[in-house]
Amino acid sequence: MLKTWIEQIKNKPDHYGVTYWKYHMSGNILELSVKKEFLKQDIEFRDGVISIGKVLQALRQKLSNEGYQHHVQTFPNLDDSALIAAIRILSNSGNTDDSKDVSSTIKDINLMPKALKKFAKMNQLEFHELHHSDLKDVVIPSPDKKLNWYALCANHDNPFIWLRVGYWQEFMHNLEEKLQSGLILVTDTAISNNRLILNGSVNNRFVQLLIGIPKQITASS
């Protein structure tokens, strides 16, 4: 089952960053590792950890929905920097449960900003609203609609944080897929070399992602 799900995930290589990671199955344990060739490449290693975070979030949701008790151990071997997480199936209650999928319970598109902020806080991240002037030094897309911009920030910048960024990004993806709001996500292309580029605007926190949400949504939320 885990193997089936992970192979389904690999069928979406662009979204899940399949280039950067690999998996190993042993009984009821699935291990996720960044590929060795990316360990000494800072940007690619970060992308690999974030991608694994998205995979973990997707697998945890599937397991919960199908009623499987499970345990996720992150960075289980600090002597092996490639091994990012291991997920173990413990038991199956036989009862399906999608009540823990917060994104599935949100029916109103106007609740999107609040939901993204709440899930960020759950993962020790901050969803910070920006002023347009904050973005003068950042290259962002020129969309065909008016957007309010937000920064997903953290107090630190390390693999533990990047994994949580992956959880958040998968949550956002599921929410956007459900609500079709037309938001824009800006990743490393604009801020990879300077995560403190907005330091005055976000209280000296490290910017992980930039998110543009259509103004008609944020105006009514």
CSV table of C-alpha atoms in Angstrom, one decimal:
chain,number,residue,atom,x,y,z
A,1,MET,CA,0.0,0.0,0.0
A,2,LEU,CA,2.7,2.5,0.9
A,3,LYS,CA,4.6,1.4,-2.1
A,4,THR,CA,1.5,1.9,-4.3
A,5,TRP,CA,1.0,5.4,-2.9
A,6,ILE,CA,4.7,6.4,-3.3
A,7,GLU,CA,4.7,5.2,-6.9
A,8,GLN,CA,1.5,7.2,-7.6
A,9,ILE,CA,3.3,10.2,-6.1
A,10,LYS,CA,6.2,9.6,-8.4
A,11,ASN,CA,3.8,10.0,-11.3
A,12,LYS,CA,3.7,13.7,-10.5
A,13,PRO,CA,7.4,14.5,-10.8
A,14,ASP,CA,7.2,18.2,-11.2
A,15,HIS,CA,5.0,18.8,-8.1
A,16,TYR,CA,6.8,16.4,-5.8
A,17,GLY,CA,10.4,17.1,-7.0
A,18,VAL,CA,11.0,13.5,-7.8
A,19,THR,CA,14.4,14.4,-9.3
A,20,TYR,CA,15.8,15.1,-5.8
A,21,TRP,CA,14.8,12.1,-3.7
A,22,LYS,CA,14.5,8.4,-3.5
A,23,TYR,CA,12.7,5.9,-1.3
A,24,HIS,CA,13.4,2.5,0.3
A,25,MET,CA,10.8,0.1,1.5
A,26,SER,CA,11.5,-2.5,4.3
A,27,GLY,CA,8.4,-4.3,5.6
A,28,ASN,CA,6.0,-1.6,6.9
A,29,ILE,CA,8.6,1.1,6.9
A,30,LEU,CA,9.2,3.6,4.1
A,31,GLU,CA,12.4,5.7,4.2
A,32,LEU,CA,12.8,8.9,2.2
A,33,SER,CA,16.3,10.3,1.3
A,34,VAL,CA,17.8,13.1,-0.7
A,35,LYS,CA,19.8,11.6,-3.5
A,36,LYS,CA,23.6,11.6,-2.7
A,37,GLU,CA,24.5,13.8,-5.7
A,38,PHE,CA,22.6,16.7,-4.1
A,39,LEU,CA,24.0,16.6,-0.6
A,40,LYS,CA,26.7,19.2,-1.3
A,41,GLN,CA,24.5,21.4,-3.5
A,42,ASP,CA,22.8,23.9,-1.1
A,43,ILE,CA,19.8,24.9,-3.2
A,44,GLU,CA,19.1,21.4,-4.6
A,45,PHE,CA,19.4,19.8,-1.1
A,46,ARG,CA,16.9,22.3,0.3
A,47,ASP,CA,14.6,21.6,-2.6
A,48,GLY,CA,15.0,17.9,-1.9
A,49,VAL,CA,14.0,18.3,1.8
A,50,ILE,CA,11.0,20.5,0.9
A,51,SER,CA,9.9,17.9,-1.7
A,52,ILE,CA,10.1,15.1,0.9
A,53,GLY,CA,8.0,17.3,3.2
A,54,LYS,CA,5.3,17.4,0.5
A,55,VAL,CA,5.5,13.7,0.1
A,56,LEU,CA,5.2,13.1,3.8
A,57,GLN,CA,2.2,15.4,4.1
A,58,ALA,CA,0.5,13.6,1.2
A,59,LEU,CA,1.3,10.1,2.7
A,60,ARG,CA,0.2,11.1,6.2
A,61,GLN,CA,-3.1,12.4,4.9
A,62,LYS,CA,-3.7,9.2,2.9
A,63,LEU,CA,-2.9,7.0,5.9
A,64,SER,CA,-5.2,9.0,8.2
A,65,ASN,CA,-8.0,8.9,5.6
A,66,GLU,CA,-7.7,5.1,5.4
A,67,GLY,CA,-7.7,4.7,9.1
A,68,TYR,CA,-4.0,3.6,9.5
A,69,GLN,CA,-2.1,4.4,12.7
A,70,HIS,CA,1.4,5.5,11.8
A,71,HIS,CA,4.5,7.1,13.1
A,72,VAL,CA,6.8,9.5,11.2
A,73,GLN,CA,10.4,9.9,12.4
A,74,THR,CA,12.2,12.8,10.9
A,75,PHE,CA,16.0,12.8,10.5
A,76,PRO,CA,16.3,9.4,12.2
A,77,ASN,CA,20.0,9.1,11.8
A,78,LEU,CA,22.0,12.3,12.3
A,79,ASP,CA,25.1,10.6,10.9
A,80,ASP,CA,23.3,10.1,7.6
A,81,SER,CA,22.4,13.6,6.3
A,82,ALA,CA,20.7,12.1,3.2
A,83,LEU,CA,18.1,10.2,5.2
A,84,ILE,CA,15.3,12.7,5.9
A,85,ALA,CA,12.4,10.7,7.2
A,86,ALA,CA,11.0,7.2,7.9
A,87,ILE,CA,7.3,6.5,8.1
A,88,ARG,CA,6.0,3.3,9.8
A,89,ILE,CA,2.5,1.8,9.6
A,90,LEU,CA,1.5,0.6,13.1
A,91,SER,CA,-2.1,-0.7,12.6
A,92,ASN,CA,-5.3,-0.2,10.8
A,93,SER,CA,-8.5,0.6,12.7
A,94,GLY,CA,-10.6,-0.3,9.7
A,95,ASN,CA,-12.3,3.1,9.9
A,96,THR,CA,-11.7,5.7,7.2
A,97,ASP,CA,-11.3,9.2,8.6
A,98,ASP,CA,-10.8,12.4,6.6
A,99,SER,CA,-11.7,14.7,9.5
A,100,LYS,CA,-8.1,15.6,10.0
A,101,ASP,CA,-7.7,16.9,6.5
A,102,VAL,CA,-8.2,20.6,7.3
A,103,SER,CA,-8.1,21.5,3.6
A,104,SER,CA,-11.1,19.3,2.8
A,105,THR,CA,-13.2,21.0,5.4
A,106,ILE,CA,-12.8,24.5,3.9
A,107,LYS,CA,-15.7,25.2,1.6
A,108,ASP,CA,-15.4,29.0,1.4
A,109,ILE,CA,-12.6,30.5,-0.8
A,110,ASN,CA,-12.5,33.5,1.5
A,111,LEU,CA,-11.2,31.4,4.3
A,112,MET,CA,-8.0,30.6,2.4
A,113,PRO,CA,-5.7,33.2,3.9
A,114,LYS,CA,-6.8,32.3,7.4
A,115,ALA,CA,-6.3,28.6,6.7
A,116,LEU,CA,-2.8,29.1,5.3
A,117,LYS,CA,-1.9,31.2,8.3
A,118,LYS,CA,-3.3,28.7,10.8
A,119,PHE,CA,-1.4,25.8,9.1
A,120,ALA,CA,1.8,27.8,9.1
A,121,LYS,CA,1.5,28.4,12.8
A,122,MET,CA,0.9,24.7,13.4
A,123,ASN,CA,4.3,24.1,11.8
A,124,GLN,CA,6.2,26.8,13.6
A,125,LEU,CA,6.1,29.1,10.5
A,126,GLU,CA,4.6,32.5,10.0
A,127,PHE,CA,2.4,33.7,7.2
A,128,HIS,CA,3.2,37.4,7.0
A,129,GLU,CA,1.3,39.9,4.9
A,130,LEU,CA,3.5,42.3,2.9
A,131,HIS,CA,3.1,45.8,1.6
A,132,HIS,CA,3.8,46.4,-2.1
A,133,SER,CA,6.8,48.5,-1.2
A,134,ASP,CA,8.4,45.5,0.5
A,135,LEU,CA,8.8,43.8,-2.8
A,136,LYS,CA,10.8,46.5,-4.6
A,137,ASP,CA,14.0,44.3,-4.5
A,138,VAL,CA,12.3,41.0,-5.3
A,139,VAL,CA,11.6,39.7,-8.8
A,140,ILE,CA,8.1,38.5,-8.9
A,141,PRO,CA,5.8,37.5,-11.8
A,142,SER,CA,3.7,40.2,-13.5
A,143,PRO,CA,0.2,38.6,-13.2
A,144,ASP,CA,-2.9,39.6,-15.1
A,145,LYS,CA,-4.7,40.1,-11.8
A,146,LYS,CA,-4.3,42.2,-8.7
A,147,LEU,CA,-2.7,40.3,-5.8
A,148,ASN,CA,-2.0,40.7,-2.1
A,149,TRP,CA,1.4,39.3,-1.3
A,150,TYR,CA,2.4,37.2,1.7
A,151,ALA,CA,5.7,35.7,2.9
A,152,LEU,CA,6.0,32.3,4.5
A,153,CYS,CA,8.8,32.9,7.1
A,154,ALA,CA,10.7,31.1,9.8
A,155,ASN,CA,13.0,32.1,12.7
A,156,HIS,CA,15.7,29.7,11.4
A,157,ASP,CA,16.8,28.4,8.0
A,158,ASN,CA,17.7,24.7,8.2
A,159,PRO,CA,16.5,21.2,7.1
A,160,PHE,CA,14.0,21.0,10.0
A,161,ILE,CA,12.3,24.1,8.8
A,162,TRP,CA,12.5,23.1,5.1
A,163,LEU,CA,10.6,19.9,5.9
A,164,ARG,CA,7.8,22.0,7.5
A,165,VAL,CA,7.8,24.3,4.5
A,166,GLY,CA,7.1,21.1,2.4
A,167,TYR,CA,4.2,20.2,4.7
A,168,TRP,CA,2.8,23.7,4.3
A,169,GLN,CA,3.3,23.8,0.5
A,170,GLU,CA,1.4,20.5,0.1
A,171,PHE,CA,-1.4,21.8,2.3
A,172,MET,CA,-1.6,24.9,0.1
A,173,HIS,CA,-1.6,22.8,-3.0
A,174,ASN,CA,-4.5,20.7,-1.8
A,175,LEU,CA,-6.4,23.9,-0.8
A,176,GLU,CA,-5.7,25.6,-4.1
A,177,GLU,CA,-6.7,22.4,-6.1
A,178,LYS,CA,-10.0,22.3,-4.2
A,179,LEU,CA,-10.9,26.0,-4.4
A,180,GLN,CA,-9.2,27.1,-7.7
A,181,SER,CA,-8.5,30.5,-6.4
A,182,GLY,CA,-5.7,31.4,-8.8
A,183,LEU,CA,-3.0,32.2,-6.3
A,184,ILE,CA,0.7,32.5,-7.3
A,185,LEU,CA,3.6,30.9,-5.5
A,186,VAL,CA,7.1,32.3,-5.8
A,187,THR,CA,9.8,29.9,-4.8
A,188,ASP,CA,13.6,29.9,-4.9
A,189,THR,CA,14.0,31.7,-8.2
A,190,ALA,CA,13.6,35.0,-6.5
A,191,ILE,CA,15.0,34.6,-3.0
A,192,SER,CA,17.3,31.7,-2.9
A,193,ASN,CA,20.5,33.8,-2.5
A,194,ASN,CA,19.1,36.1,0.1
A,195,ARG,CA,16.4,34.8,2.5
A,196,LEU,CA,16.7,37.9,4.6
A,197,ILE,CA,15.9,40.2,1.6
A,198,LEU,CA,12.7,41.3,3.4
A,199,ASN,CA,14.3,41.3,6.8
A,200,GLY,CA,12.9,44.7,7.8
A,201,SER,CA,9.4,43.7,6.7
A,202,VAL,CA,9.2,40.3,8.4
A,203,ASN,CA,11.0,41.1,11.6
A,204,ASN,CA,14.3,39.6,10.5
A,205,ARG,CA,12.8,36.2,9.8
A,206,PHE,CA,14.0,34.0,6.9
A,207,VAL,CA,11.7,34.1,3.9
A,208,GLN,CA,10.9,30.6,2.6
A,209,LEU,CA,8.2,31.3,0.0
A,210,LEU,CA,6.3,34.2,-1.4
A,211,ILE,CA,2.6,33.8,-2.1
A,212,GLY,CA,0.3,36.1,-4.1
A,213,ILE,CA,-3.5,35.8,-3.4
A,214,PRO,CA,-6.1,37.6,-5.6
A,215,LYS,CA,-7.3,40.7,-3.9
A,216,GLN,CA,-10.9,39.9,-4.3
A,217,ILE,CA,-10.4,36.9,-1.9
A,218,THR,CA,-8.4,38.8,0.7
A,219,ALA,CA,-10.7,41.8,0.6
A,220,SER,CA,-13.7,39.8,1.7
A,221,SER,CA,-11.9,37.6,4.2
